[in-house]
Amino acid sequence: AHDDDAFEAHNARTKREFVELFAGDGLDPANNELAPATAVAVARGLDLDAADAFCDLGCSAGALTMAVAVATEARLAHGVELSPRGTERALLAKERCGDDRVEFFQGDLRDGVDHAAYDVFYCGIRGVASRPRVLGDLLETLCAQDKPYRLVCAGFGVDIRGLYGDRVSLVR
């Protein structure tokens, strides 16, 4: 029932997480999770091989990261999630998987990720406030490095004008 103590505790934790992690920075918690079949289809569509290190930015409970490990030969399949609860769910999934290539990290993808360790990034962040700021910060970081990256953005456009416009090419 929605009036029991466990439900109230869950709601209180959700509100604390929002205030502590998202609201102060003007971000939107999306809690997007791909269905397993969709995650596998997306993973296969990424065309990853054994040389690729993959990182899902805003991985939620880790469905796409797990699908990359199961459906591709990528040498790494890592996920980063700002929400501690999303990360907890992803870590539970990792325990069931048992694949050493899979890792999940709780933190801010803009400053808590060793971007140089990866070749391919997936970003499904879609919050109206979050998307442009997070992608702008990410593109600035990636373009400042002397390494080619692939950034796959799901379901929305990317504004590439400005500092990195000459370093980014868009494909559909």
Coordinates of N, CA and C in Angstrom, one line a residue:
A1 N 0.8 -1.2 0.0 CA 0.0 0.0 0.0 C 0.9 1.2 0.0
H2 N 0.3 2.3 -0.5 CA 1.1 3.5 -0.7 C 1.1 4.4 0.6
D3 N 0.5 3.9 1.7 CA 0.5 4.7 2.9 C 1.3 4.0 4.0
D4 N 2.1 3.0 3.6 CA 2.9 2.3 4.7 C 4.2 3.0 4.9
D5 N 4.9 2.7 5.9 CA 6.2 3.3 6.3 C 7.3 3.1 5.2
A6 N 7.3 1.9 4.6 CA 8.4 1.6 3.6 C 8.2 2.6 2.4
F7 N 6.9 2.8 2.0 CA 6.7 3.7 0.9 C 7.1 5.1 1.2
E8 N 6.8 5.5 2.4 CA 7.1 6.9 2.8 C 8.6 7.0 2.9
A9 N 9.3 6.0 3.4 CA 10.8 6.1 3.4 C 11.4 6.2 2.0
H10 N 10.8 5.4 1.1 CA 11.3 5.4 -0.3 C 11.1 6.8 -0.9
N11 N 9.9 7.4 -0.7 CA 9.7 8.8 -1.2 C 10.6 9.8 -0.5
A12 N 10.9 9.6 0.7 CA 11.8 10.6 1.4 C 13.2 10.4 0.8
R13 N 13.7 9.2 0.6 CA 15.0 9.0 0.0 C 15.1 9.6 -1.4
T14 N 14.0 9.4 -2.2 CA 13.9 10.0 -3.5 C 14.1 11.5 -3.5
K15 N 13.3 12.1 -2.6 CA 13.4 13.6 -2.5 C 14.7 14.1 -2.0
R16 N 15.3 13.4 -1.1 CA 16.7 13.8 -0.6 C 17.7 13.7 -1.8
E17 N 17.6 12.6 -2.5 CA 18.5 12.4 -3.7 C 18.3 13.5 -4.7
F18 N 17.1 13.9 -5.0 CA 16.8 14.9 -6.0 C 17.4 16.2 -5.5
V19 N 17.2 16.6 -4.2 CA 17.7 17.9 -3.7 C 19.2 17.9 -3.7
E20 N 19.8 16.8 -3.2 CA 21.3 16.8 -3.1 C 22.0 16.7 -4.4
L21 N 21.5 15.9 -5.4 CA 22.3 15.6 -6.6 C 21.8 16.4 -7.8
F22 N 20.5 16.7 -7.9 CA 20.0 17.3 -9.2 C 19.6 18.7 -9.1
A23 N 18.8 19.1 -8.1 CA 18.2 20.4 -8.0 C 19.2 21.5 -7.9
G24 N 20.2 21.4 -7.1 CA 21.2 22.5 -6.9 C 22.0 22.8 -8.2
D25 N 22.1 21.8 -9.1 CA 22.8 22.1 -10.3 C 21.9 22.3 -11.5
G26 N 20.6 22.4 -11.2 CA 19.6 22.6 -12.2 C 19.4 21.4 -13.2
L27 N 19.6 20.2 -12.7 CA 19.5 19.0 -13.6 C 18.2 18.3 -13.3
D28 N 17.8 17.5 -14.3 CA 16.6 16.7 -14.2 C 16.9 15.2 -14.1
P29 N 16.4 14.6 -13.0 CA 16.6 13.1 -12.9 C 15.7 12.4 -13.9
A30 N 16.3 11.7 -14.8 CA 15.5 11.1 -15.9 C 15.0 9.7 -15.6
N31 N 15.8 8.9 -14.9 CA 15.5 7.5 -14.6 C 15.1 6.7 -15.8
N32 N 15.8 6.9 -16.9 CA 15.4 6.2 -18.1 C 16.1 4.8 -18.1
E33 N 15.3 3.8 -18.4 CA 15.8 2.5 -18.5 C 15.3 1.8 -19.7
L34 N 16.2 1.3 -20.5 CA 15.8 0.6 -21.7 C 15.2 -0.8 -21.4
A35 N 14.2 -1.2 -22.1 CA 13.7 -2.6 -22.0 C 14.9 -3.5 -22.5
P36 N 15.0 -4.7 -22.0 CA 16.1 -5.6 -22.4 C 16.2 -5.8 -23.9
A37 N 15.1 -6.0 -24.6 CA 15.2 -6.3 -26.0 C 15.7 -5.0 -26.7
T38 N 15.3 -3.8 -26.3 CA 15.7 -2.6 -26.9 C 17.2 -2.4 -26.6
A39 N 17.6 -2.7 -25.3 CA 19.0 -2.5 -25.0 C 19.9 -3.4 -25.8
V40 N 19.5 -4.6 -26.1 CA 20.3 -5.5 -26.9 C 20.3 -5.0 -28.4
A41 N 19.2 -4.5 -28.9 CA 19.2 -4.0 -30.2 C 20.1 -2.7 -30.4
V42 N 20.1 -1.9 -29.4 CA 21.0 -0.7 -29.4 C 22.4 -1.1 -29.3
A43 N 22.7 -2.1 -28.4 CA 24.1 -2.5 -28.2 C 24.6 -3.1 -29.5
R44 N 23.8 -3.9 -30.2 CA 24.3 -4.5 -31.5 C 24.5 -3.4 -32.5
G45 N 23.6 -2.4 -32.5 CA 23.7 -1.3 -33.5 C 24.9 -0.4 -33.3
L46 N 25.6 -0.5 -32.1 CA 26.8 0.3 -31.8 C 28.0 -0.2 -32.6
D47 N 27.9 -1.5 -33.1 CA 29.0 -2.1 -33.9 C 30.3 -2.0 -33.1
L48 N 30.3 -2.5 -31.9 CA 31.5 -2.5 -31.1 C 32.4 -3.7 -31.3
D49 N 33.7 -3.6 -31.3 CA 34.5 -4.7 -31.5 C 35.4 -4.9 -30.2
A50 N 36.3 -5.8 -30.3 CA 37.2 -6.1 -29.1 C 38.1 -5.0 -28.7
A51 N 38.3 -4.1 -29.6 CA 39.2 -2.9 -29.3 C 38.5 -1.8 -28.5
D52 N 37.2 -1.8 -28.6 CA 36.4 -0.7 -28.0 C 36.2 -0.8 -26.5
A53 N 36.3 0.3 -25.9 CA 35.9 0.5 -24.4 C 34.7 1.4 -24.4
F54 N 33.6 0.8 -23.9 CA 32.3 1.5 -23.9 C 31.9 2.1 -22.6
C55 N 31.3 3.3 -22.5 CA 30.8 3.9 -21.3 C 29.5 4.4 -21.5
D56 N 28.5 4.0 -20.7 CA 27.1 4.5 -20.8 C 27.0 5.6 -19.7
L57 N 26.8 6.8 -20.2 CA 26.7 8.0 -19.3 C 25.3 8.2 -18.9
G58 N 25.0 8.1 -17.7 CA 23.7 8.1 -17.2 C 23.0 6.8 -17.3
C59 N 23.7 5.7 -16.9 CA 23.3 4.4 -17.2 C 22.0 3.9 -16.5
S60 N 21.5 4.6 -15.5 CA 20.3 4.2 -14.7 C 20.6 2.8 -14.1
A61 N 19.8 1.8 -14.3 CA 20.0 0.5 -13.7 C 20.9 -0.4 -14.5
G62 N 21.5 0.1 -15.6 CA 22.5 -0.6 -16.3 C 22.1 -1.5 -17.5
A63 N 20.9 -1.4 -18.0 CA 20.4 -2.4 -19.0 C 21.3 -2.3 -20.2
L64 N 21.7 -1.1 -20.7 CA 22.5 -1.0 -21.9 C 23.9 -1.5 -21.7
T65 N 24.5 -1.2 -20.6 CA 25.8 -1.6 -20.2 C 25.9 -3.1 -20.2
M66 N 24.9 -3.7 -19.6 CA 24.8 -5.2 -19.5 C 24.6 -5.8 -20.9
A67 N 23.8 -5.2 -21.7 CA 23.6 -5.6 -23.1 C 24.8 -5.6 -23.9
V68 N 25.6 -4.5 -23.7 CA 26.9 -4.4 -24.5 C 27.8 -5.6 -24.1
A69 N 27.8 -5.9 -22.8 CA 28.7 -7.1 -22.4 C 28.2 -8.4 -23.0
V70 N 26.9 -8.5 -23.1 CA 26.3 -9.8 -23.6 C 26.3 -9.9 -25.1
A71 N 26.1 -8.8 -25.8 CA 25.8 -8.8 -27.2 C 27.0 -8.3 -28.1
T72 N 28.1 -7.9 -27.5 CA 29.2 -7.4 -28.3 C 30.5 -7.9 -27.7
E73 N 31.6 -7.6 -28.5 CA 32.9 -8.1 -28.0 C 33.7 -6.9 -27.4
A74 N 33.0 -5.8 -27.0 CA 33.7 -4.7 -26.4 C 34.6 -5.1 -25.3
R75 N 35.8 -4.5 -25.2 CA 36.7 -4.9 -24.1 C 36.3 -4.4 -22.7
L76 N 35.6 -3.3 -22.7 CA 35.0 -2.8 -21.4 C 33.6 -2.4 -21.7
A77 N 32.7 -2.6 -20.6 CA 31.4 -2.1 -20.7 C 31.1 -1.5 -19.3
H78 N 31.2 -0.2 -19.3 CA 31.1 0.5 -18.0 C 29.9 1.5 -18.0
G79 N 29.3 1.7 -16.9 CA 28.2 2.6 -16.8 C 28.4 3.6 -15.6
V80 N 28.0 4.9 -15.8 CA 28.1 5.9 -14.8 C 26.7 6.4 -14.5
E81 N 26.4 6.6 -13.3 CA 25.1 7.0 -12.9 C 25.2 8.0 -11.7
L82 N 24.5 9.1 -11.8 CA 24.6 10.1 -10.7 C 23.7 9.6 -9.5
S83 N 22.7 9.0 -9.7 CA 21.8 8.5 -8.7 C 22.4 7.3 -7.9
P84 N 22.5 7.4 -6.6 CA 23.0 6.2 -5.9 C 22.1 5.0 -6.0
R85 N 20.8 5.3 -6.1 CA 19.8 4.2 -6.2 C 19.9 3.5 -7.5
G86 N 20.1 4.3 -8.6 CA 20.3 3.7 -9.9 C 21.5 2.8 -9.9
T87 N 22.6 3.3 -9.3 CA 23.9 2.6 -9.3 C 23.7 1.3 -8.5
E88 N 22.9 1.3 -7.4 CA 22.7 0.1 -6.6 C 22.0 -0.9 -7.4
R89 N 21.0 -0.5 -8.2 CA 20.3 -1.5 -9.1 C 21.2 -2.0 -10.1
A90 N 22.1 -1.2 -10.7 CA 23.1 -1.7 -11.7 C 24.0 -2.7 -11.1
L91 N 24.5 -2.4 -9.9 CA 25.4 -3.3 -9.2 C 24.8 -4.7 -9.0
L92 N 23.5 -4.7 -8.7 CA 22.8 -6.0 -8.5 C 22.8 -6.7 -9.8
A93 N 22.5 -6.0 -10.9 CA 22.5 -6.7 -12.2 C 23.9 -7.2 -12.5
K94 N 24.9 -6.5 -12.2 CA 26.3 -7.0 -12.5 C 26.6 -8.2 -11.7
E95 N 26.2 -8.4 -10.5 CA 26.4 -9.6 -9.7 C 25.8 -10.8 -10.4
R96 N 24.6 -10.6 -11.0 CA 23.9 -11.7 -11.7 C 24.7 -12.0 -13.0
C97 N 25.3 -11.1 -13.6 CA 26.0 -11.2 -14.9 C 27.3 -12.0 -14.8
G98 N 28.1 -11.5 -13.9 CA 29.4 -12.2 -13.7 C 30.4 -11.9 -14.7
D99 N 30.3 -10.9 -15.6 CA 31.2 -10.6 -16.6 C 32.2 -9.5 -16.1
D100 N 33.5 -9.9 -16.2 CA 34.5 -9.0 -15.7 C 34.7 -7.7 -16.4
R101 N 34.1 -7.6 -17.6 CA 34.2 -6.3 -18.4 C 33.2 -5.3 -17.9
V102 N 32.3 -5.7 -17.1 CA 31.2 -4.8 -16.6 C 31.6 -4.1 -15.3
E103 N 31.5 -2.8 -15.2 CA 31.7 -2.0 -14.0 C 30.6 -0.9 -14.0
F104 N 30.2 -0.5 -12.8 CA 29.3 0.6 -12.6 C 29.9 1.5 -11.6
F105 N 29.7 2.8 -11.8 CA 30.3 3.8 -11.0 C 29.2 4.9 -10.6
Q106 N 29.1 5.3 -9.4 CA 28.2 6.3 -9.0 C 29.0 7.6 -9.0
G107 N 28.5 8.6 -9.8 CA 29.1 9.9 -9.8 C 28.6 10.8 -11.0
D108 N 29.2 12.0 -11.1 CA 28.8 12.9 -12.1 C 29.7 12.7 -13.3
L109 N 29.1 12.4 -14.5 CA 29.8 12.0 -15.7 C 30.6 13.2 -16.2
R110 N 30.4 14.4 -15.8 CA 31.1 15.5 -16.3 C 32.5 15.7 -15.6
D111 N 32.6 15.2 -14.4 CA 33.9 15.4 -13.7 C 34.4 14.1 -13.0
G112 N 33.6 13.1 -13.0 CA 34.0 11.9 -12.3 C 34.4 10.7 -13.2
V113 N 34.7 11.0 -14.4 CA 34.9 9.9 -15.4 C 36.3 10.1 -16.0
D114 N 37.1 9.1 -16.1 CA 38.4 9.1 -16.9 C 38.0 8.9 -18.4
H115 N 37.7 10.0 -19.0 CA 37.2 9.9 -20.4 C 38.2 9.3 -21.3
A116 N 39.5 9.4 -21.1 CA 40.5 8.9 -21.9 C 40.5 7.3 -21.9
A117 N 39.9 6.7 -20.9 CA 39.9 5.3 -20.8 C 38.9 4.6 -21.8
Y118 N 38.0 5.4 -22.5 CA 37.0 4.9 -23.3 C 37.1 5.4 -24.7
D119 N 36.5 4.7 -25.6 CA 36.4 5.0 -27.1 C 35.1 5.4 -27.5
V120 N 34.0 4.8 -26.9 CA 32.6 5.0 -27.3 C 31.8 5.4 -26.1
F121 N 31.1 6.5 -26.2 CA 30.2 6.9 -25.1 C 28.8 6.9 -25.6
Y122 N 27.9 6.5 -24.8 CA 26.4 6.5 -25.1 C 25.8 7.4 -24.1
C123 N 25.0 8.4 -24.5 CA 24.3 9.3 -23.6 C 22.8 9.4 -24.0
G124 N 22.0 8.8 -23.1 CA 20.6 8.9 -23.3 C 19.9 9.9 -22.3
I125 N 20.7 10.8 -21.8 CA 20.1 11.8 -20.9 C 19.2 12.7 -21.7
R126 N 18.0 12.9 -21.2 CA 17.0 13.6 -21.9 C 16.3 14.7 -21.2
G127 N 16.7 15.0 -20.0 CA 16.1 16.1 -19.2 C 16.3 17.4 -19.9
V128 N 15.2 18.2 -20.0 CA 15.3 19.5 -20.7 C 16.4 20.4 -20.1
A129 N 16.6 20.4 -18.8 CA 17.7 21.2 -18.2 C 19.0 20.5 -18.3
S130 N 19.0 19.2 -18.2 CA 20.3 18.5 -18.1 C 20.9 18.3 -19.5
R131 N 20.2 17.9 -20.5 CA 20.8 17.5 -21.8 C 21.8 18.6 -22.4
P132 N 21.4 19.8 -22.6 CA 22.3 20.7 -23.2 C 23.5 21.0 -22.4
R133 N 23.4 21.2 -21.1 CA 24.5 21.5 -20.2 C 25.5 20.3 -20.1
V134 N 24.9 19.1 -19.9 CA 25.8 18.0 -19.7 C 26.5 17.6 -21.0
L135 N 25.8 17.7 -22.1 CA 26.4 17.4 -23.4 C 27.5 18.5 -23.8
G136 N 27.2 19.7 -23.5 CA 28.1 20.8 -23.8 C 29.4 20.6 -23.0
D137 N 29.3 20.2 -21.7 CA 30.5 20.0 -20.9 C 31.2 18.8 -21.4
L138 N 30.5 17.7 -21.8 CA 31.1 16.5 -22.2 C 31.9 16.7 -23.6
L139 N 31.2 17.4 -24.5 CA 31.9 17.7 -25.8 C 33.1 18.5 -25.6
E140 N 33.0 19.5 -24.7 CA 34.2 20.3 -24.5 C 35.4 19.5 -24.0
T141 N 35.1 18.6 -23.0 CA 36.1 17.7 -22.5 C 36.7 16.8 -23.5
L142 N 35.8 16.1 -24.3 CA 36.3 15.2 -25.3 C 37.1 15.9 -26.4
C143 N 36.6 17.0 -26.8 CA 37.3 17.7 -27.9 C 38.6 18.3 -27.5
A144 N 38.8 18.5 -26.2 CA 40.1 19.0 -25.7 C 41.2 18.0 -25.7
Q145 N 40.8 16.7 -25.9 CA 41.8 15.6 -25.9 C 42.2 15.3 -27.3
D146 N 43.4 14.7 -27.4 CA 43.9 14.4 -28.7 C 43.6 12.9 -29.1
K147 N 42.4 12.6 -29.0 CA 42.0 11.2 -29.3 C 40.6 11.2 -29.9
P148 N 40.4 10.4 -30.9 CA 39.0 10.4 -31.5 C 38.1 9.5 -30.6
Y149 N 36.9 10.0 -30.5 CA 35.8 9.3 -29.7 C 34.6 9.2 -30.6
R150 N 33.8 8.2 -30.2 CA 32.4 8.1 -30.7 C 31.5 8.5 -29.6
L151 N 30.6 9.4 -29.8 CA 29.5 9.8 -28.8 C 28.2 9.5 -29.5
V152 N 27.4 8.6 -28.9 CA 26.1 8.2 -29.4 C 25.1 8.9 -28.5
C153 N 24.3 9.7 -29.1 CA 23.2 10.4 -28.3 C 21.9 9.9 -28.7
A154 N 21.1 9.4 -27.8 CA 19.8 8.8 -28.1 C 18.7 9.8 -28.1
G155 N 17.9 9.8 -29.2 CA 16.7 10.4 -29.3 C 16.6 11.9 -29.3
F156 N 17.7 12.6 -29.5 CA 17.7 14.1 -29.5 C 18.8 14.6 -30.2
G157 N 18.7 15.9 -30.6 CA 19.8 16.5 -31.4 C 20.9 17.0 -30.5
V158 N 22.0 17.3 -31.1 CA 23.2 17.9 -30.3 C 23.6 19.2 -31.0
D159 N 23.7 20.2 -30.3 CA 24.1 21.5 -30.8 C 25.7 21.5 -30.8
I160 N 26.2 21.5 -32.0 CA 27.7 21.4 -32.1 C 28.3 22.7 -32.5
R161 N 27.6 23.8 -32.5 CA 28.1 25.1 -32.8 C 29.0 25.5 -31.6
G162 N 30.0 26.4 -31.9 CA 30.8 26.9 -30.8 C 32.2 26.3 -30.8
L163 N 32.7 26.1 -29.6 CA 34.1 25.7 -29.4 C 34.5 24.4 -30.1
Y164 N 33.6 23.5 -30.2 CA 34.0 22.2 -30.8 C 33.3 21.9 -32.1
G165 N 32.8 22.9 -32.8 CA 32.1 22.7 -34.0 C 32.9 22.1 -35.1
D166 N 34.2 22.4 -35.1 CA 35.1 21.9 -36.2 C 35.7 20.5 -35.8
R167 N 35.4 20.0 -34.6 CA 35.9 18.7 -34.2 C 34.9 17.6 -34.2
V168 N 33.6 18.0 -34.5 CA 32.5 17.0 -34.4 C 31.9 16.8 -35.7
S169 N 31.6 15.6 -36.1 CA 30.8 15.4 -37.3 C 29.6 14.5 -36.8
L170 N 28.5 14.8 -37.4 CA 27.2 14.1 -37.1 C 26.9 13.1 -38.1
V171 N 26.4 12.0 -37.7 CA 25.9 10.9 -38.6 C 24.6 10.5 -38.0
R172 N 23.8 9.9 -38.9 CA 22.5 9.5 -38.5 C 22.4 8.0 -38.6

